[in-house]
mmCIF file of C-alpha atoms in Angstrom:
data_model
loop_
_atom_site.group_PDB
_atom_site.id
_atom_site.type_symbol
_atom_site.label_atom_id
_atom_site.label_comp_id
_atom_site.label_asym_id
_atom_site.label_seq_id
_atom_site.Cartn_x
_atom_site.Cartn_y
_atom_site.Cartn_z
ATOM 1 C CA UNK A 8 53.598 -82.567 -23.333
ATOM 2 C CA UNK A 9 51.395 -80.212 -21.370
ATOM 3 C CA UNK A 10 48.115 -80.918 -19.378
ATOM 4 C CA UNK A 11 45.604 -82.256 -21.356
ATOM 5 C CA UNK A 12 42.098 -80.156 -20.879
ATOM 6 C CA UNK A 13 40.004 -82.965 -21.744
ATOM 7 C CA UNK A 14 36.134 -81.929 -22.561
ATOM 8 C CA UNK A 15 33.294 -84.608 -23.324
ATOM 9 C CA UNK A 16 30.634 -82.446 -25.389
ATOM 10 C CA UNK A 17 27.090 -83.575 -24.588
ATOM 11 C CA UNK A 18 25.563 -81.337 -26.782
ATOM 12 C CA UNK A 19 25.436 -78.373 -28.833
ATOM 13 C CA UNK A 20 22.951 -76.418 -30.598
ATOM 14 C CA UNK A 21 22.942 -72.868 -32.150
ATOM 15 C CA UNK A 22 21.170 -70.043 -29.890
ATOM 16 C CA UNK A 23 21.463 -66.353 -29.580
ATOM 17 C CA UNK A 24 21.135 -64.172 -26.519
ATOM 18 C CA UNK A 25 18.209 -62.092 -25.351
ATOM 19 C CA UNK A 26 18.476 -59.104 -22.803
ATOM 20 C CA UNK A 27 16.020 -58.986 -20.041
ATOM 21 C CA UNK A 28 15.369 -55.698 -19.122
ATOM 22 C CA UNK A 29 12.187 -54.715 -16.664
ATOM 23 C CA UNK A 30 10.601 -57.530 -17.783
ATOM 24 C CA UNK A 31 10.931 -57.414 -21.409
ATOM 25 C CA UNK A 32 12.984 -59.816 -23.338
ATOM 26 C CA UNK A 33 14.541 -58.627 -26.520
ATOM 27 C CA UNK A 34 16.409 -61.202 -28.674
ATOM 28 C CA UNK A 35 19.915 -60.108 -29.898
ATOM 29 C CA UNK A 36 20.447 -60.769 -33.661
ATOM 30 C CA UNK A 37 23.945 -62.092 -33.202
ATOM 31 C CA UNK A 38 24.249 -65.904 -34.090
ATOM 32 C CA UNK A 39 25.507 -68.189 -31.187
ATOM 33 C CA UNK A 40 25.949 -71.399 -29.920
ATOM 34 C CA UNK A 41 25.404 -73.036 -26.668
ATOM 35 C CA UNK A 42 27.298 -76.130 -25.573
ATOM 36 C CA UNK A 43 27.244 -78.699 -22.782
ATOM 37 C CA UNK A 44 30.279 -80.417 -21.781
ATOM 38 C CA UNK A 45 31.635 -82.302 -18.806
ATOM 39 C CA UNK A 46 35.461 -81.483 -17.985
ATOM 40 C CA UNK A 47 38.199 -83.547 -16.222
ATOM 41 C CA UNK A 48 36.605 -82.862 -13.178
ATOM 42 C CA UNK A 49 33.665 -83.913 -14.171
ATOM 43 C CA UNK A 50 31.651 -80.842 -13.637
ATOM 44 C CA UNK A 51 29.173 -79.907 -16.071
ATOM 45 C CA UNK A 52 29.551 -76.409 -18.181
ATOM 46 C CA UNK A 53 26.790 -74.269 -19.734
ATOM 47 C CA UNK A 54 28.737 -72.171 -22.606
ATOM 48 C CA UNK A 55 27.222 -69.684 -25.000
ATOM 49 C CA UNK A 56 29.387 -68.285 -27.399
ATOM 50 C CA UNK A 57 29.018 -66.084 -30.553
ATOM 51 C CA UNK A 58 29.495 -68.442 -33.781
ATOM 52 C CA UNK A 59 31.382 -65.670 -35.505
ATOM 53 C CA UNK A 60 33.222 -61.983 -34.803
ATOM 54 C CA UNK A 61 36.531 -61.012 -33.162
ATOM 55 C CA UNK A 62 35.465 -61.189 -29.911
ATOM 56 C CA UNK A 63 34.251 -64.817 -29.657
ATOM 57 C CA UNK A 64 36.297 -65.658 -26.385
ATOM 58 C CA UNK A 65 35.398 -62.218 -24.593
ATOM 59 C CA UNK A 66 31.553 -62.485 -24.839
ATOM 60 C CA UNK A 67 31.654 -66.061 -24.189
ATOM 61 C CA UNK A 68 29.508 -66.969 -21.099
ATOM 62 C CA UNK A 69 30.421 -69.978 -19.029
ATOM 63 C CA UNK A 70 28.357 -71.404 -16.104
ATOM 64 C CA UNK A 71 28.940 -74.463 -14.011
ATOM 65 C CA UNK A 72 25.699 -76.236 -13.970
ATOM 66 C CA UNK A 73 24.671 -77.349 -10.327
ATOM 67 C CA UNK A 74 21.244 -78.651 -9.880
ATOM 68 C CA UNK A 75 20.121 -77.030 -6.656
ATOM 69 C CA UNK A 76 20.854 -73.653 -7.963
ATOM 70 C CA UNK A 77 20.216 -74.019 -11.653
ATOM 71 C CA UNK A 78 16.660 -74.185 -13.557
ATOM 72 C CA UNK A 79 16.450 -74.400 -17.409
ATOM 73 C CA UNK A 80 13.104 -73.369 -18.579
ATOM 74 C CA UNK A 81 10.971 -72.654 -21.574
ATOM 75 C CA UNK A 82 9.525 -68.970 -21.957
ATOM 76 C CA UNK A 83 5.880 -69.795 -22.755
ATOM 77 C CA UNK A 84 5.607 -65.599 -23.177
ATOM 78 C CA UNK A 85 7.714 -65.137 -25.801
ATOM 79 C CA UNK A 86 5.223 -66.683 -28.532
ATOM 80 C CA UNK A 87 6.775 -65.899 -31.775
ATOM 81 C CA UNK A 88 10.329 -67.678 -31.070
ATOM 82 C CA UNK A 89 11.837 -70.584 -28.976
ATOM 83 C CA UNK A 90 13.057 -68.801 -25.911
ATOM 84 C CA UNK A 91 14.924 -70.607 -23.037
ATOM 85 C CA UNK A 92 15.909 -69.308 -19.548
ATOM 86 C CA UNK A 93 18.911 -70.416 -17.531
ATOM 87 C CA UNK A 94 17.740 -69.287 -14.147
ATOM 88 C CA UNK A 95 20.129 -69.069 -11.303
ATOM 89 C CA UNK A 96 17.849 -67.189 -9.227
ATOM 90 C CA UNK A 97 18.659 -64.053 -6.911
ATOM 91 C CA UNK A 98 18.375 -62.014 -10.163
ATOM 92 C CA UNK A 99 20.768 -64.077 -12.579
ATOM 93 C CA UNK A 100 18.312 -64.963 -15.194
ATOM 94 C CA UNK A 101 20.356 -65.358 -18.617
ATOM 95 C CA UNK A 102 17.399 -65.949 -21.249
ATOM 96 C CA UNK A 103 18.442 -67.722 -24.890
ATOM 97 C CA UNK A 104 16.666 -68.194 -28.145
ATOM 98 C CA UNK A 105 17.104 -71.097 -30.649
ATOM 99 C CA UNK A 106 18.430 -70.502 -33.927
ATOM 100 C CA UNK A 107 18.275 -73.895 -35.487
ATOM 101 C CA UNK A 108 16.292 -73.242 -38.240
ATOM 102 C CA UNK A 109 14.260 -76.689 -37.929
ATOM 103 C CA UNK A 110 12.336 -76.966 -34.808
ATOM 104 C CA UNK A 111 12.122 -80.947 -35.008
ATOM 105 C CA UNK A 112 15.078 -81.158 -32.262
ATOM 106 C CA UNK A 113 13.876 -78.208 -29.693
ATOM 107 C CA UNK A 114 12.389 -80.698 -27.429
ATOM 108 C CA UNK A 115 15.687 -82.872 -27.566
ATOM 109 C CA UNK A 116 17.922 -80.022 -26.644
ATOM 110 C CA UNK A 117 15.760 -78.554 -23.889
ATOM 111 C CA UNK A 118 15.508 -82.081 -22.157
ATOM 112 C CA UNK A 119 19.345 -82.487 -22.614
ATOM 113 C CA UNK A 120 19.868 -79.327 -20.665
ATOM 114 C CA UNK A 121 17.503 -80.490 -18.226
ATOM 115 C CA UNK A 122 18.804 -83.699 -17.572
ATOM 116 C CA UNK A 123 22.470 -82.379 -17.537
ATOM 117 C CA UNK A 124 21.129 -80.415 -14.618
ATOM 118 C CA UNK A 125 19.340 -82.886 -12.583
ATOM 119 C CA UNK A 126 22.401 -85.243 -13.440
ATOM 120 C CA UNK A 127 24.474 -83.248 -11.262
ATOM 121 C CA UNK A 128 22.266 -84.349 -8.036
ATOM 122 C CA UNK A 129 23.245 -87.474 -6.364
ATOM 123 C CA UNK A 130 19.818 -89.167 -6.721
ATOM 124 C CA UNK A 131 19.643 -89.337 -10.318
ATOM 125 C CA UNK A 132 18.946 -92.909 -9.945
ATOM 126 C CA UNK A 133 15.561 -92.081 -8.373
ATOM 127 C CA UNK A 134 14.342 -90.801 -11.741
ATOM 128 C CA UNK A 135 11.500 -93.012 -12.642
ATOM 129 C CA UNK A 136 10.913 -94.225 -16.322
ATOM 130 C CA UNK A 137 7.622 -92.919 -15.968
ATOM 131 C CA UNK A 138 8.718 -89.402 -15.198
ATOM 132 C CA UNK A 139 11.144 -89.683 -17.941
ATOM 133 C CA UNK A 140 8.500 -90.745 -20.378
ATOM 134 C CA UNK A 141 6.077 -87.890 -19.543
ATOM 135 C CA UNK A 142 9.314 -85.842 -20.168
ATOM 136 C CA UNK A 143 9.751 -86.967 -23.581
ATOM 137 C CA UNK A 144 6.325 -86.518 -24.697
ATOM 138 C CA UNK A 145 6.701 -84.634 -27.998
ATOM 139 C CA UNK A 146 5.249 -81.041 -27.991
ATOM 140 C CA UNK A 147 3.057 -81.062 -30.705
ATOM 141 C CA UNK A 148 2.241 -77.456 -30.907
ATOM 142 C CA UNK A 149 5.932 -76.765 -32.253
ATOM 143 C CA UNK A 150 5.713 -78.824 -35.432
ATOM 144 C CA UNK A 151 3.758 -76.937 -37.569
ATOM 145 C CA UNK A 152 6.876 -74.292 -37.978
ATOM 146 C CA UNK A 153 9.130 -76.424 -38.998
ATOM 147 C CA UNK A 154 9.158 -75.413 -42.691
ATOM 148 C CA UNK A 155 10.731 -72.071 -41.702
ATOM 149 C CA UNK A 156 14.450 -72.496 -43.070
ATOM 150 C CA UNK A 157 15.912 -69.577 -40.856
ATOM 151 C CA UNK A 158 15.044 -69.600 -37.039
ATOM 152 C CA UNK A 159 12.573 -66.682 -36.391
ATOM 153 C CA UNK A 160 13.884 -63.952 -34.218
ATOM 154 C CA UNK A 161 11.443 -63.884 -31.252
ATOM 155 C CA UNK A 162 9.857 -60.463 -31.004
ATOM 156 C CA UNK A 163 10.201 -58.352 -27.675
ATOM 157 C CA UNK A 164 8.103 -59.949 -25.132
ATOM 158 C CA UNK A 165 6.585 -59.341 -21.743
ATOM 159 C CA UNK A 166 7.651 -61.818 -19.406
ATOM 160 C CA UNK A 167 7.205 -61.135 -15.641
ATOM 161 C CA UNK A 168 4.978 -64.162 -14.263
ATOM 162 C CA UNK A 169 7.747 -66.542 -13.569
ATOM 163 C CA UNK A 170 7.061 -69.851 -11.584
ATOM 164 C CA UNK A 171 10.310 -69.596 -9.846
ATOM 165 C CA UNK A 172 10.667 -70.207 -6.364
ATOM 166 C CA UNK A 173 12.172 -67.110 -4.875
ATOM 167 C CA UNK A 174 14.596 -67.906 -2.216
ATOM 168 C CA UNK A 175 14.617 -64.137 -0.941
ATOM 169 C CA UNK A 176 11.471 -62.463 0.049
ATOM 170 C CA UNK A 177 10.954 -59.401 -2.157
ATOM 171 C CA UNK A 178 10.780 -56.643 0.633
ATOM 172 C CA UNK A 179 14.252 -57.950 1.772
ATOM 173 C CA UNK A 180 15.594 -57.418 -1.803
ATOM 174 C CA UNK A 181 14.459 -53.530 -2.053
ATOM 175 C CA UNK A 182 16.021 -52.889 1.329
ATOM 176 C CA UNK A 183 19.155 -54.123 0.115
ATOM 177 C CA UNK A 184 19.068 -52.129 -2.979
ATOM 178 C CA UNK A 185 17.952 -49.177 -0.808
ATOM 179 C CA UNK A 186 21.223 -49.611 1.267
ATOM 180 C CA UNK A 187 23.203 -50.062 -2.010
ATOM 181 C CA UNK A 188 21.682 -46.706 -3.304
ATOM 182 C CA UNK A 189 22.722 -45.107 0.437
ATOM 183 C CA UNK A 190 26.586 -46.123 0.377
#
């Protein structure tokens, strides 16, 4: 009986949220988990939720990943932790920090999310083997810190120089904001 809501989980890993205010990224201490899954309509979902506490469902963040809208990036400016950004443009930026104690799979998790996003484009077949191999180059810098048993909480970092294409010109945005203030 009942409709089955089938989910095919692609990957799941421990990660916390970060606040992004005035160009500063601040990690929240709460323990969380990011899951990527495909629903029965073949849509790919990105879900973050707390691992414990009373408000798991209320605090949940869920996005449907679409290649043209979503970008998944590393945030190199946060040097003290492993911070990633889910960027929907138009001022919708969601920062997460990896809470896996072991850094060995960082690159794997990062690439899985990236591949999920790019797989939502129709032209997936055109990804050449060479570009896949270059994506899979191991990141040598991260290997030293894998001895730590608990993921280090990134310290507050200044993040302003995003290399993301902005679809709106900045002056249009500020005009819009002024209109909002006048209303």
